[in-house]
mmCIF file with all atom_site columns, C-alpha atoms in Angstrom:
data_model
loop_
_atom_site.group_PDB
_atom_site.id
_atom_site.type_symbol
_atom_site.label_atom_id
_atom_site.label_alt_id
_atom_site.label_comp_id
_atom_site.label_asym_id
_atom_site.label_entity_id
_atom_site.label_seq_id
_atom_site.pdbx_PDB_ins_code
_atom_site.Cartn_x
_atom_site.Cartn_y
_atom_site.Cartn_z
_atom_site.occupancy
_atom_site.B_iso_or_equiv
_atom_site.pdbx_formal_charge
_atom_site.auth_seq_id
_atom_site.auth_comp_id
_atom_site.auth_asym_id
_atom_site.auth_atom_id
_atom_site.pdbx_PDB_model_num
ATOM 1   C CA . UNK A 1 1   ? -72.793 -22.433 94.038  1.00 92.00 ? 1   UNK A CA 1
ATOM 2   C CA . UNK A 1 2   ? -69.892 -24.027 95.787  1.00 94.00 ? 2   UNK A CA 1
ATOM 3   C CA . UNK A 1 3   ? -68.553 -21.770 98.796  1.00 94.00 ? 3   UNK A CA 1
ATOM 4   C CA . UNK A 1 4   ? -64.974 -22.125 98.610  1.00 95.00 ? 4   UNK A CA 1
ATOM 5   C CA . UNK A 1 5   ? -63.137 -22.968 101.832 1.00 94.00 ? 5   UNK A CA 1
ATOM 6   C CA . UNK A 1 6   ? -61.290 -19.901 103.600 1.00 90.00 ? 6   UNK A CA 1
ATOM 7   C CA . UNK A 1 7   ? -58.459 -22.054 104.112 1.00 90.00 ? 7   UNK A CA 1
ATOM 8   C CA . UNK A 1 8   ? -57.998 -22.938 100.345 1.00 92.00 ? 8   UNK A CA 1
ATOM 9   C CA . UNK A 1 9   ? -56.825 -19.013 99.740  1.00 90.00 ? 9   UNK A CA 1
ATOM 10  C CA . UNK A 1 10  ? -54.163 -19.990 102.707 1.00 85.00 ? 10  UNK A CA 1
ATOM 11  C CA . UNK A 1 11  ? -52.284 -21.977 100.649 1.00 76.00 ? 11  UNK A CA 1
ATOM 12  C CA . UNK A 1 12  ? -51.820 -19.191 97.548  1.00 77.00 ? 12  UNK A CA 1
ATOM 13  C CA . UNK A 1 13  ? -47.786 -18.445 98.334  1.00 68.00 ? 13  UNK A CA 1
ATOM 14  C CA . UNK A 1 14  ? -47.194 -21.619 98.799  1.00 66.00 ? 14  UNK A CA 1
ATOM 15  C CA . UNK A 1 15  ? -43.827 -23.006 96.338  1.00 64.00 ? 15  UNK A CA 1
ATOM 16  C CA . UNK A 1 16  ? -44.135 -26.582 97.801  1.00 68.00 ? 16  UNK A CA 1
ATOM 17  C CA . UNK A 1 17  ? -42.773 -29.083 95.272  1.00 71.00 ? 17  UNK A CA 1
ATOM 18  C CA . UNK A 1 18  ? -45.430 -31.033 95.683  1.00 84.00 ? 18  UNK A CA 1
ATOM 19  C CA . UNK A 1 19  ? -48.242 -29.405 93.829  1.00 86.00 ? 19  UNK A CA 1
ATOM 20  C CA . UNK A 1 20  ? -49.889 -32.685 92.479  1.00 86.00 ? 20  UNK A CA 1
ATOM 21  C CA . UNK A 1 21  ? -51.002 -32.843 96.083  1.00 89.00 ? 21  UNK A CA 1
ATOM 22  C CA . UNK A 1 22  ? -51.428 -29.568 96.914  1.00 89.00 ? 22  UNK A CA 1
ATOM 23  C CA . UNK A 1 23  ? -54.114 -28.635 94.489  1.00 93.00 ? 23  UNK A CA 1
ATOM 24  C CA . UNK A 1 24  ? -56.238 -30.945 96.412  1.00 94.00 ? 24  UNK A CA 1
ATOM 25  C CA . UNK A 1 25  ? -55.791 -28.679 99.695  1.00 93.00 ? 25  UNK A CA 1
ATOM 26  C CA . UNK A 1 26  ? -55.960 -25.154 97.834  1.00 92.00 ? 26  UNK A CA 1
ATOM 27  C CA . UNK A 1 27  ? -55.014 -22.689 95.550  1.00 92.00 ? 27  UNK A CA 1
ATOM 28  C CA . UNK A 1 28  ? -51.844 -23.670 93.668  1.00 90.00 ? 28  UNK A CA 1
ATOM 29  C CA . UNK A 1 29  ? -50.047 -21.784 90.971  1.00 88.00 ? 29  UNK A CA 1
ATOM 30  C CA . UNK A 1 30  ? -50.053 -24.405 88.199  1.00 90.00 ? 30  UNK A CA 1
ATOM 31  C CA . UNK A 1 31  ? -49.444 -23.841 84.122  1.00 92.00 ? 31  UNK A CA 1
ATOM 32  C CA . UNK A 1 32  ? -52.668 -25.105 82.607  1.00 95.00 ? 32  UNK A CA 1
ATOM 33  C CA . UNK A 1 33  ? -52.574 -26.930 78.891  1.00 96.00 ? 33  UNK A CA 1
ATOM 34  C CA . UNK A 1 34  ? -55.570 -27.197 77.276  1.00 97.00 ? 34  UNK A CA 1
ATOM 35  C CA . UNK A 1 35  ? -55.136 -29.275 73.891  1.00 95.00 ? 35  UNK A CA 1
ATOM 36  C CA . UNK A 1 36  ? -51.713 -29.002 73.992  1.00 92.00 ? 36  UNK A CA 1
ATOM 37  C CA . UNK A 1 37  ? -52.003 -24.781 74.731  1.00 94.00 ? 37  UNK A CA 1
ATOM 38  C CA . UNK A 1 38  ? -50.023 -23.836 78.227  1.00 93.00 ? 38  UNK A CA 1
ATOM 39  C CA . UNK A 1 39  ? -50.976 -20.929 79.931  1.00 92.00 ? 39  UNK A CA 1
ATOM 40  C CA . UNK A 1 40  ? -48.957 -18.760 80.677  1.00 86.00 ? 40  UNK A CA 1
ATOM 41  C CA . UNK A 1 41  ? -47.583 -19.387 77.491  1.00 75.00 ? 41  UNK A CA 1
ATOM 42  C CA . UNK A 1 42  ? -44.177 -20.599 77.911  1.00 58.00 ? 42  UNK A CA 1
ATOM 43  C CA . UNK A 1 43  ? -41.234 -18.140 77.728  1.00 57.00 ? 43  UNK A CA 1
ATOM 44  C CA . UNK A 1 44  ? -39.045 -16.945 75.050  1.00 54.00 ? 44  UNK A CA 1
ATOM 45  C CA . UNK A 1 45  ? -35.421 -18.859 75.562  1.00 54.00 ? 45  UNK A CA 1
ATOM 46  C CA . UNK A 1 46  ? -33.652 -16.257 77.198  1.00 49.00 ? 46  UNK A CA 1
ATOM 47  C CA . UNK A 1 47  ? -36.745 -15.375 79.448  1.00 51.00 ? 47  UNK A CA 1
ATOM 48  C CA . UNK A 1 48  ? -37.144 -18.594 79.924  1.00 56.00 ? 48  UNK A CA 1
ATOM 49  C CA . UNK A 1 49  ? -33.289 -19.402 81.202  1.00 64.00 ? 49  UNK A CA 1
ATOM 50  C CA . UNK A 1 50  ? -34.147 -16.025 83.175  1.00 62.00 ? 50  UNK A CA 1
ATOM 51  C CA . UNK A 1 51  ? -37.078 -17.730 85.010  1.00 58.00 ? 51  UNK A CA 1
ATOM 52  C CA . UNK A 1 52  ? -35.556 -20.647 85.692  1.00 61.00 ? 52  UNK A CA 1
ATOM 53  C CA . UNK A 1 53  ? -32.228 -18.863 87.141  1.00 62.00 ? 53  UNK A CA 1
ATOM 54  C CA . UNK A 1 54  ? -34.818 -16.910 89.068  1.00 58.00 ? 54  UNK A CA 1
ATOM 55  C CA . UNK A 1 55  ? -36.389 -20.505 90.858  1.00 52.00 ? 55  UNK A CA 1
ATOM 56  C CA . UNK A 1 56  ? -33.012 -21.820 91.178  1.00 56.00 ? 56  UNK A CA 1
ATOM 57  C CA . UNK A 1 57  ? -31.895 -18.806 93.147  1.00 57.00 ? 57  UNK A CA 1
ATOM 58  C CA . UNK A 1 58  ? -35.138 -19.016 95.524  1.00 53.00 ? 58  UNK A CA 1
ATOM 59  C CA . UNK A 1 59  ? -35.217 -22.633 96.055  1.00 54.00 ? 59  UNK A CA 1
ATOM 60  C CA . UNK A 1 60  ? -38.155 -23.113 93.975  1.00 55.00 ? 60  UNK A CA 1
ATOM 61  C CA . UNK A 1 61  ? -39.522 -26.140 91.793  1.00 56.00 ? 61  UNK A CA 1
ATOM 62  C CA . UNK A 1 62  ? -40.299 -26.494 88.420  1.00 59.00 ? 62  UNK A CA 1
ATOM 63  C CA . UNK A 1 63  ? -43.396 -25.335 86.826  1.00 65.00 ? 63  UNK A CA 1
ATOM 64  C CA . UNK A 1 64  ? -45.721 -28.140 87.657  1.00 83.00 ? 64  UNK A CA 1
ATOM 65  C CA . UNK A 1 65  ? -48.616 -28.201 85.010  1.00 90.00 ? 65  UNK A CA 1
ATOM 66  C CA . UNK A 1 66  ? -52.449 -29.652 84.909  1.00 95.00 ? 66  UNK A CA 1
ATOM 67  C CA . UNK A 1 67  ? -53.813 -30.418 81.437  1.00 97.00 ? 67  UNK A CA 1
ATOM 68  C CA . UNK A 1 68  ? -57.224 -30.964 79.928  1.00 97.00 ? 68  UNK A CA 1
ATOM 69  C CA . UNK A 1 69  ? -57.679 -32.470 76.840  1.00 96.00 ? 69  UNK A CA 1
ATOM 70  C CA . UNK A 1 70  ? -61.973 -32.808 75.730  1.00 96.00 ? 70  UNK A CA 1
ATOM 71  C CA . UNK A 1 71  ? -61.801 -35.830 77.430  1.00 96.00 ? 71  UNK A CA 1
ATOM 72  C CA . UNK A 1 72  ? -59.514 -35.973 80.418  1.00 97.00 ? 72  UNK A CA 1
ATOM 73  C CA . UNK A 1 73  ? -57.707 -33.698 82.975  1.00 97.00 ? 73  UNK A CA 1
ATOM 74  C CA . UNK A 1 74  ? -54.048 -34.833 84.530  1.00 97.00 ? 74  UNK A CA 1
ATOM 75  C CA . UNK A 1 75  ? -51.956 -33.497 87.232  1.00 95.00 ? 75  UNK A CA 1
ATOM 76  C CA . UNK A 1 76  ? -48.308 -33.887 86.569  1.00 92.00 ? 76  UNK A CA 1
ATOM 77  C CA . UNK A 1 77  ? -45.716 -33.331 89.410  1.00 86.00 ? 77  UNK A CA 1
ATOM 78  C CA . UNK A 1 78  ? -42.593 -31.926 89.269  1.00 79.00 ? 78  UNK A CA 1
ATOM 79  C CA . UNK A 1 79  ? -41.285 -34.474 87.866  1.00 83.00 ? 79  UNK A CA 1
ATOM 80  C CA . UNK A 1 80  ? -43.427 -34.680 84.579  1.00 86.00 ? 80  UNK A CA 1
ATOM 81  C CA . UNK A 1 81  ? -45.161 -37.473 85.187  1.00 91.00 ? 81  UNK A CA 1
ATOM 82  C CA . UNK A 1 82  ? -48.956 -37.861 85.603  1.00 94.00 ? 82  UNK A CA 1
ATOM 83  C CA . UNK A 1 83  ? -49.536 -38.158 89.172  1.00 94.00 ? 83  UNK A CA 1
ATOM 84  C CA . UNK A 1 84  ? -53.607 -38.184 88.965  1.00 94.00 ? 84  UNK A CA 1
ATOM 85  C CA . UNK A 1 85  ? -55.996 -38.442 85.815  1.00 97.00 ? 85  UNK A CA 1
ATOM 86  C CA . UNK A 1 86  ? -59.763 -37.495 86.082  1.00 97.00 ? 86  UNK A CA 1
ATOM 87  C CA . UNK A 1 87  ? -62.543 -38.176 83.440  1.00 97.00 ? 87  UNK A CA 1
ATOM 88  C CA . UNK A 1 88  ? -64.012 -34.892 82.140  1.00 97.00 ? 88  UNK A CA 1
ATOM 89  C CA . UNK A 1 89  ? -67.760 -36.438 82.579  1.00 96.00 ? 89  UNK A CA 1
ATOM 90  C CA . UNK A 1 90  ? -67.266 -37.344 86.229  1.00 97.00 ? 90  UNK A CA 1
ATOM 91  C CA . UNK A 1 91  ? -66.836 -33.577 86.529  1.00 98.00 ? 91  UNK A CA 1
ATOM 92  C CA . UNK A 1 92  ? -69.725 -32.236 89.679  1.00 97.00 ? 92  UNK A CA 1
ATOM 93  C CA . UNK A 1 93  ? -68.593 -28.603 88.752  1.00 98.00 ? 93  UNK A CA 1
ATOM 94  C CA . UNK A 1 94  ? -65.997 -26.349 87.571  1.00 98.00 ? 94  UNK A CA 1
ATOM 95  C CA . UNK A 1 95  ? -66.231 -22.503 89.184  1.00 98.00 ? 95  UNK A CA 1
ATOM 96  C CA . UNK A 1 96  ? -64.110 -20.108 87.562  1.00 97.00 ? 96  UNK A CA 1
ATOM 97  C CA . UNK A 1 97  ? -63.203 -17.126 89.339  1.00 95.00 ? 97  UNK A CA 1
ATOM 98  C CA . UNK A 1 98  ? -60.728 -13.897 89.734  1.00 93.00 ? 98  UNK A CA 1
ATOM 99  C CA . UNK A 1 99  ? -58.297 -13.476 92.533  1.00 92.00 ? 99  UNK A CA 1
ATOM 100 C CA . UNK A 1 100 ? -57.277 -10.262 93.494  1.00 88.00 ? 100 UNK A CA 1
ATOM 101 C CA . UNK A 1 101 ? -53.740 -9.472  94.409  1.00 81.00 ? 101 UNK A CA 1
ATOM 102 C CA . UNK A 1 102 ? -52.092 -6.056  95.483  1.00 67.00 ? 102 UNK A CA 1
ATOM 103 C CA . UNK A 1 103 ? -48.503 -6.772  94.121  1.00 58.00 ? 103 UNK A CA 1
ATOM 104 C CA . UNK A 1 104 ? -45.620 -4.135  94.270  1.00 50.00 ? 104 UNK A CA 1
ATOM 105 C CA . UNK A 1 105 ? -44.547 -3.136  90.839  1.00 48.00 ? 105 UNK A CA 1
ATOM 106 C CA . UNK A 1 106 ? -41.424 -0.722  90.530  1.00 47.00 ? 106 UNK A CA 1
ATOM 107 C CA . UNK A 1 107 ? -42.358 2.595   88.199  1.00 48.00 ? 107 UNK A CA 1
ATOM 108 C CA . UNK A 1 108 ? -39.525 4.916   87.882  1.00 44.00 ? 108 UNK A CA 1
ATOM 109 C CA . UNK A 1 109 ? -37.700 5.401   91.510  1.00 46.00 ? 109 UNK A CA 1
ATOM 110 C CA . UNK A 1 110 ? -41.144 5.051   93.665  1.00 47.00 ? 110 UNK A CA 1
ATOM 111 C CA . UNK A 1 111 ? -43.108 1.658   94.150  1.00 51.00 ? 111 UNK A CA 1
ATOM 112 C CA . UNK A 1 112 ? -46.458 2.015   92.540  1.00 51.00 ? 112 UNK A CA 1
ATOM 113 C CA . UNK A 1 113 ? -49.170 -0.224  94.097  1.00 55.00 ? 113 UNK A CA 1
ATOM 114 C CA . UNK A 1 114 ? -51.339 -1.370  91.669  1.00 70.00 ? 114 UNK A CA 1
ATOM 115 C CA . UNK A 1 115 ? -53.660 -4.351  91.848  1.00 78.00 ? 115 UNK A CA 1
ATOM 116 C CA . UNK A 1 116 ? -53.684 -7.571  89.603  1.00 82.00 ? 116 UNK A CA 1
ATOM 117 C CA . UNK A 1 117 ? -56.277 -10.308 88.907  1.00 87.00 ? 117 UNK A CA 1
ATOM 118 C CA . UNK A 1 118 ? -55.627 -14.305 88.328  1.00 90.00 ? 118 UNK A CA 1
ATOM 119 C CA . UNK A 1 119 ? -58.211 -17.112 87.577  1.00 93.00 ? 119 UNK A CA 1
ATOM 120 C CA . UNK A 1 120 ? -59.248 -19.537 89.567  1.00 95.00 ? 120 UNK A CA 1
ATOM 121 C CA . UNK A 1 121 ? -60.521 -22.856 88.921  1.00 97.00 ? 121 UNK A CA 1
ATOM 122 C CA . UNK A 1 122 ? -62.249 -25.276 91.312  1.00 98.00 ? 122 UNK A CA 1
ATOM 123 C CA . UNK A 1 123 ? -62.920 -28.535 89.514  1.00 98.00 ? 123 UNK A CA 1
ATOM 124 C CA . UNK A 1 124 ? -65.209 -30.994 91.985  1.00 98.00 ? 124 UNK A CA 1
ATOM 125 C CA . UNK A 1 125 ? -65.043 -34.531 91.516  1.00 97.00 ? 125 UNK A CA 1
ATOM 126 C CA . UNK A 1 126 ? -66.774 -36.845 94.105  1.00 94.00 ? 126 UNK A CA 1
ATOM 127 C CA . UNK A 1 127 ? -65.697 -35.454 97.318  1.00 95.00 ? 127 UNK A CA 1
ATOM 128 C CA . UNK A 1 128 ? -61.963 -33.995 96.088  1.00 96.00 ? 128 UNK A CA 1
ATOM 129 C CA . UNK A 1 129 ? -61.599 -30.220 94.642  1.00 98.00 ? 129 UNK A CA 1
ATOM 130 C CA . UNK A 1 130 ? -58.703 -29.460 92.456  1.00 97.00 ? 130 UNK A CA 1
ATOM 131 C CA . UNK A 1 131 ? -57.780 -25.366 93.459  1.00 96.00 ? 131 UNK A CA 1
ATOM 132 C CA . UNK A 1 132 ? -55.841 -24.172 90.425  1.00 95.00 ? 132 UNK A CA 1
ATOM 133 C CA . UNK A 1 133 ? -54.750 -20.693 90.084  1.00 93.00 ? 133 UNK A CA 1
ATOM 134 C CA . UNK A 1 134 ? -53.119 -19.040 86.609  1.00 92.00 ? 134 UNK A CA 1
ATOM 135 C CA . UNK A 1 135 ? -52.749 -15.614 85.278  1.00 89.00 ? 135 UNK A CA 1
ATOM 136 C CA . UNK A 1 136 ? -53.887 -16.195 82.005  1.00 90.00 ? 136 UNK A CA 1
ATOM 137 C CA . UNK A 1 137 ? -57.911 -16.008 81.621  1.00 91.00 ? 137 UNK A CA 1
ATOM 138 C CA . UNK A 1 138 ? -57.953 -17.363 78.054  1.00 91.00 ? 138 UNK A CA 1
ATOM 139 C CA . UNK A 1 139 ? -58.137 -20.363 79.947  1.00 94.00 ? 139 UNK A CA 1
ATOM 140 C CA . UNK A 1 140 ? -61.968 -19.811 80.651  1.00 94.00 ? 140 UNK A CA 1
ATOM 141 C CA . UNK A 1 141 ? -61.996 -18.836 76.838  1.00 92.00 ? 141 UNK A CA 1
ATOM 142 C CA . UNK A 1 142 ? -60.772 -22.786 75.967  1.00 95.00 ? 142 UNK A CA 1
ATOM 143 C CA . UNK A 1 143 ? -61.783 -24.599 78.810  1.00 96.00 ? 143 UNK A CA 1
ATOM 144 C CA . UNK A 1 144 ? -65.734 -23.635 78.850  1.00 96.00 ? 144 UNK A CA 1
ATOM 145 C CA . UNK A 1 145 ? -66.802 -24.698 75.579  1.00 96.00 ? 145 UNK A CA 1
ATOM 146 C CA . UNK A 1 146 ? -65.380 -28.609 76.786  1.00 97.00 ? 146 UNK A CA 1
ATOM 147 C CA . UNK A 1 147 ? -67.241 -28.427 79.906  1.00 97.00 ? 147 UNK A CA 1
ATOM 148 C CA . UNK A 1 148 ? -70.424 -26.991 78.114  1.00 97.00 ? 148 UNK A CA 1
ATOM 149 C CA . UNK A 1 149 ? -70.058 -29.846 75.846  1.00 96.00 ? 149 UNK A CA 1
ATOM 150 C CA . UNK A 1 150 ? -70.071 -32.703 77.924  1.00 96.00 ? 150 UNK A CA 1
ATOM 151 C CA . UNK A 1 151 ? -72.519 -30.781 80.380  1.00 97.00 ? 151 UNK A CA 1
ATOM 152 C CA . UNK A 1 152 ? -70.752 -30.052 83.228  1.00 97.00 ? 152 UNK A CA 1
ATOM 153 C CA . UNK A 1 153 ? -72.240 -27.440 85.217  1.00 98.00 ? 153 UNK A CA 1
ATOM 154 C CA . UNK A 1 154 ? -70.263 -24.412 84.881  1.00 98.00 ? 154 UNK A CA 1
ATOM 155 C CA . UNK A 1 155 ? -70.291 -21.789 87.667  1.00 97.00 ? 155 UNK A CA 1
ATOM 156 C CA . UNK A 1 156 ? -69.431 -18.155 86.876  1.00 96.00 ? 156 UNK A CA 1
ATOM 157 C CA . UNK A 1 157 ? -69.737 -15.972 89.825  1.00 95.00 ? 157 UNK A CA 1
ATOM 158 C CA . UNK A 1 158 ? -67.082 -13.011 88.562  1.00 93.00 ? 158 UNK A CA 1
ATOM 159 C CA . UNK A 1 159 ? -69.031 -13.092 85.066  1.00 91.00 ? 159 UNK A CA 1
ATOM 160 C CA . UNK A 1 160 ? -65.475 -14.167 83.379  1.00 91.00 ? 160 UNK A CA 1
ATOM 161 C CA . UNK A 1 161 ? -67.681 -15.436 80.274  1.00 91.00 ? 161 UNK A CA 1
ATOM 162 C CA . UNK A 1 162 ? -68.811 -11.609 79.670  1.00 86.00 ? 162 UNK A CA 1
ATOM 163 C CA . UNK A 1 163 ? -64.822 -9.886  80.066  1.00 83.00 ? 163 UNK A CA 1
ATOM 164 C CA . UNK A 1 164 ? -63.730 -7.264  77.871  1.00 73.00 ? 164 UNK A CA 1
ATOM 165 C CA . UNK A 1 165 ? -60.178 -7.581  76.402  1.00 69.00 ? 165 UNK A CA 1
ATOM 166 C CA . UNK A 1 166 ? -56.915 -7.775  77.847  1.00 68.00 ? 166 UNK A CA 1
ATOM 167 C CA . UNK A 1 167 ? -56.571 -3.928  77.982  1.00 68.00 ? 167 UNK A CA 1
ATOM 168 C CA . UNK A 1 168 ? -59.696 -3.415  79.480  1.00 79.00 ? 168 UNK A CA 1
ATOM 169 C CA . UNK A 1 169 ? -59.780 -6.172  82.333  1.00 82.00 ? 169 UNK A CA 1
ATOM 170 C CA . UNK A 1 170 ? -57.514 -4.229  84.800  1.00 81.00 ? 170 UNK A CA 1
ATOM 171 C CA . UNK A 1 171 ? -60.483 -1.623  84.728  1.00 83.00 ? 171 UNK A CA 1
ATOM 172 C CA . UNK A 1 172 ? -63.166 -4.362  84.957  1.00 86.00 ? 172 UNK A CA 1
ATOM 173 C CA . UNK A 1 173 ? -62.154 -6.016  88.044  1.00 88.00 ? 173 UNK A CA 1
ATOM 174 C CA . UNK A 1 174 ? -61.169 -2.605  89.637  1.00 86.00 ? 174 UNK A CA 1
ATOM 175 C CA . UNK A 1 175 ? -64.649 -1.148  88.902  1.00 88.00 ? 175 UNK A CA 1
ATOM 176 C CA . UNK A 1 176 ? -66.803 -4.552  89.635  1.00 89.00 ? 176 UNK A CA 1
ATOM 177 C CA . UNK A 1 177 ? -64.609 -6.947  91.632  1.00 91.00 ? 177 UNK A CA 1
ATOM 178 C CA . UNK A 1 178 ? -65.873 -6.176  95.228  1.00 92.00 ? 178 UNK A CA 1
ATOM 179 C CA . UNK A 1 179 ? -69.490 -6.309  93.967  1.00 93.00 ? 179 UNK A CA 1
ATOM 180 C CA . UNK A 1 180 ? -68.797 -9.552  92.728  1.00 92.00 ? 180 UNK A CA 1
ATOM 181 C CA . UNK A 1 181 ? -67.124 -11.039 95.261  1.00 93.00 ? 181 UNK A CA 1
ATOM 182 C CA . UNK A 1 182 ? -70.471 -10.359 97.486  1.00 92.00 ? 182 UNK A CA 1
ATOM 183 C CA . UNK A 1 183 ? -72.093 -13.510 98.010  1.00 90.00 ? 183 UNK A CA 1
ATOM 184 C CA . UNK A 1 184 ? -69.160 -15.778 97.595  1.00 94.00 ? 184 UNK A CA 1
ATOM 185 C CA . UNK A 1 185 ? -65.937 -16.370 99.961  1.00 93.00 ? 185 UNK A CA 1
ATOM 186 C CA . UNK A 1 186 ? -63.599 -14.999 97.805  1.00 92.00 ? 186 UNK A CA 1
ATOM 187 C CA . UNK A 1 187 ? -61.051 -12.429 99.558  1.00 91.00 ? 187 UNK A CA 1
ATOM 188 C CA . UNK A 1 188 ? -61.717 -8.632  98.963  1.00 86.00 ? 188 UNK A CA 1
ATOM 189 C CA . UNK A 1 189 ? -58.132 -8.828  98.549  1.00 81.00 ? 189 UNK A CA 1
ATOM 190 C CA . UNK A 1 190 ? -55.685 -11.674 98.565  1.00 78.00 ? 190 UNK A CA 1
ATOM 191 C CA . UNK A 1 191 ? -51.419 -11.264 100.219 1.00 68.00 ? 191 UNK A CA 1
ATOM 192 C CA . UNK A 1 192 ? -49.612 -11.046 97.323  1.00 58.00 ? 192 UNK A CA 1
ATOM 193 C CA . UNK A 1 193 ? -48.901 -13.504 94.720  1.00 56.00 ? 193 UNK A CA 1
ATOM 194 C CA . UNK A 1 194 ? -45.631 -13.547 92.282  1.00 54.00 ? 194 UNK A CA 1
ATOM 195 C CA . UNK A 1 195 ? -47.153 -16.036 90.046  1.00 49.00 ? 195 UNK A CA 1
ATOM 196 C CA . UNK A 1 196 ? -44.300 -18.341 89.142  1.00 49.00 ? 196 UNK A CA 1
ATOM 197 C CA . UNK A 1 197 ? -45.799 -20.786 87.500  1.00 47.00 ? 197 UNK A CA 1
#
């Protein structure tokens, strides 16, 4: 199993522009398409004029994307344009994992800490990793059965492929996550993460 760099977690709050380069370095909140499906799903028009009012205000970038069709995987940057395109068959590996965060959330008048989970994905190709990071672990659901396909080696060490639903993943992760992060270098607990992707 591939033994993920401490210094690719570093990079999780970083809102540099230039994601198309940063996914090389480390984790890096990116939308992921998969046959045309983006994850997160894009917003509803007024959320989405909320979102973007939100980025404006703190000086952050579009959404940058990666997509993965049964063939191919590109890296857009800001911009929309591919900046790097990678066969699915030269695929080493592709390790999907969970990332937990310990976010704020507001519940009446008092701050209730609660934690939340995100999927990773380290694709290897030659000697450069591609460190994505999304909230949305459908992903896994789409992405797997392309990899298993062309017969890239799939590594699983959270057991994504075995996750109960939506409703029951919170409990999951808070029940097993610590367990399954033995073994791996995967943070007990990662700084938190506002996942504007």
């Amino acid at each position: 199993m591939y033994l993920i760099p401490s210094s690719a977690f570093e990079t999780i709050n970083n809102y540099s522009s230039n994601k198309d380069k940063t996914v090389l370095r480390g984790f890096t909140q990116l939308r992921v398409a998969i046959n045309g499906q983006i994850f997160p799903r894009v917003p509803k028009k007024q959320q989405g004029k909320a979102a973007k009012a939100t980025r404006v205000a703190l000086g952050l970038g579009k959404p940058a994307e990666i997509a993965f069709t049964n063939d191919e995987m590109k890296v857009y940057n800001v911009d929309g344009e591919v900046a790097r395109t990678e066969r699915i068959e030269d695929f080493e590996f592709v390790q999907f994992g969970a990332l937990r965060t310990f976010p704020f959330q507001f519940g009446s008048m008092l701050f209730v800490p609660s934690y939340t989970y995100s999927l990773t994905l380290v694709v290897g190709v030659g000697t450069r990793h591609y460190y994505i990071l999304n909230p949305n672990f459908t992903v896994f659901q789409l992405l797997a059965p392309i990899l298993k396909e062309k017969g890239i080696k799939i590594e699983d060490p959270f057991d994504i492929a075995d996750l109960p639903s939506d409703s029951k993943r919170e409990n999951y992760f808070n029940k097993f996550y610590e367990k399954r992060a033995e073994g791996t270098t995967y943070p007990i607990q990662a700084k938190w993460v506002p996942l504007l992707v």
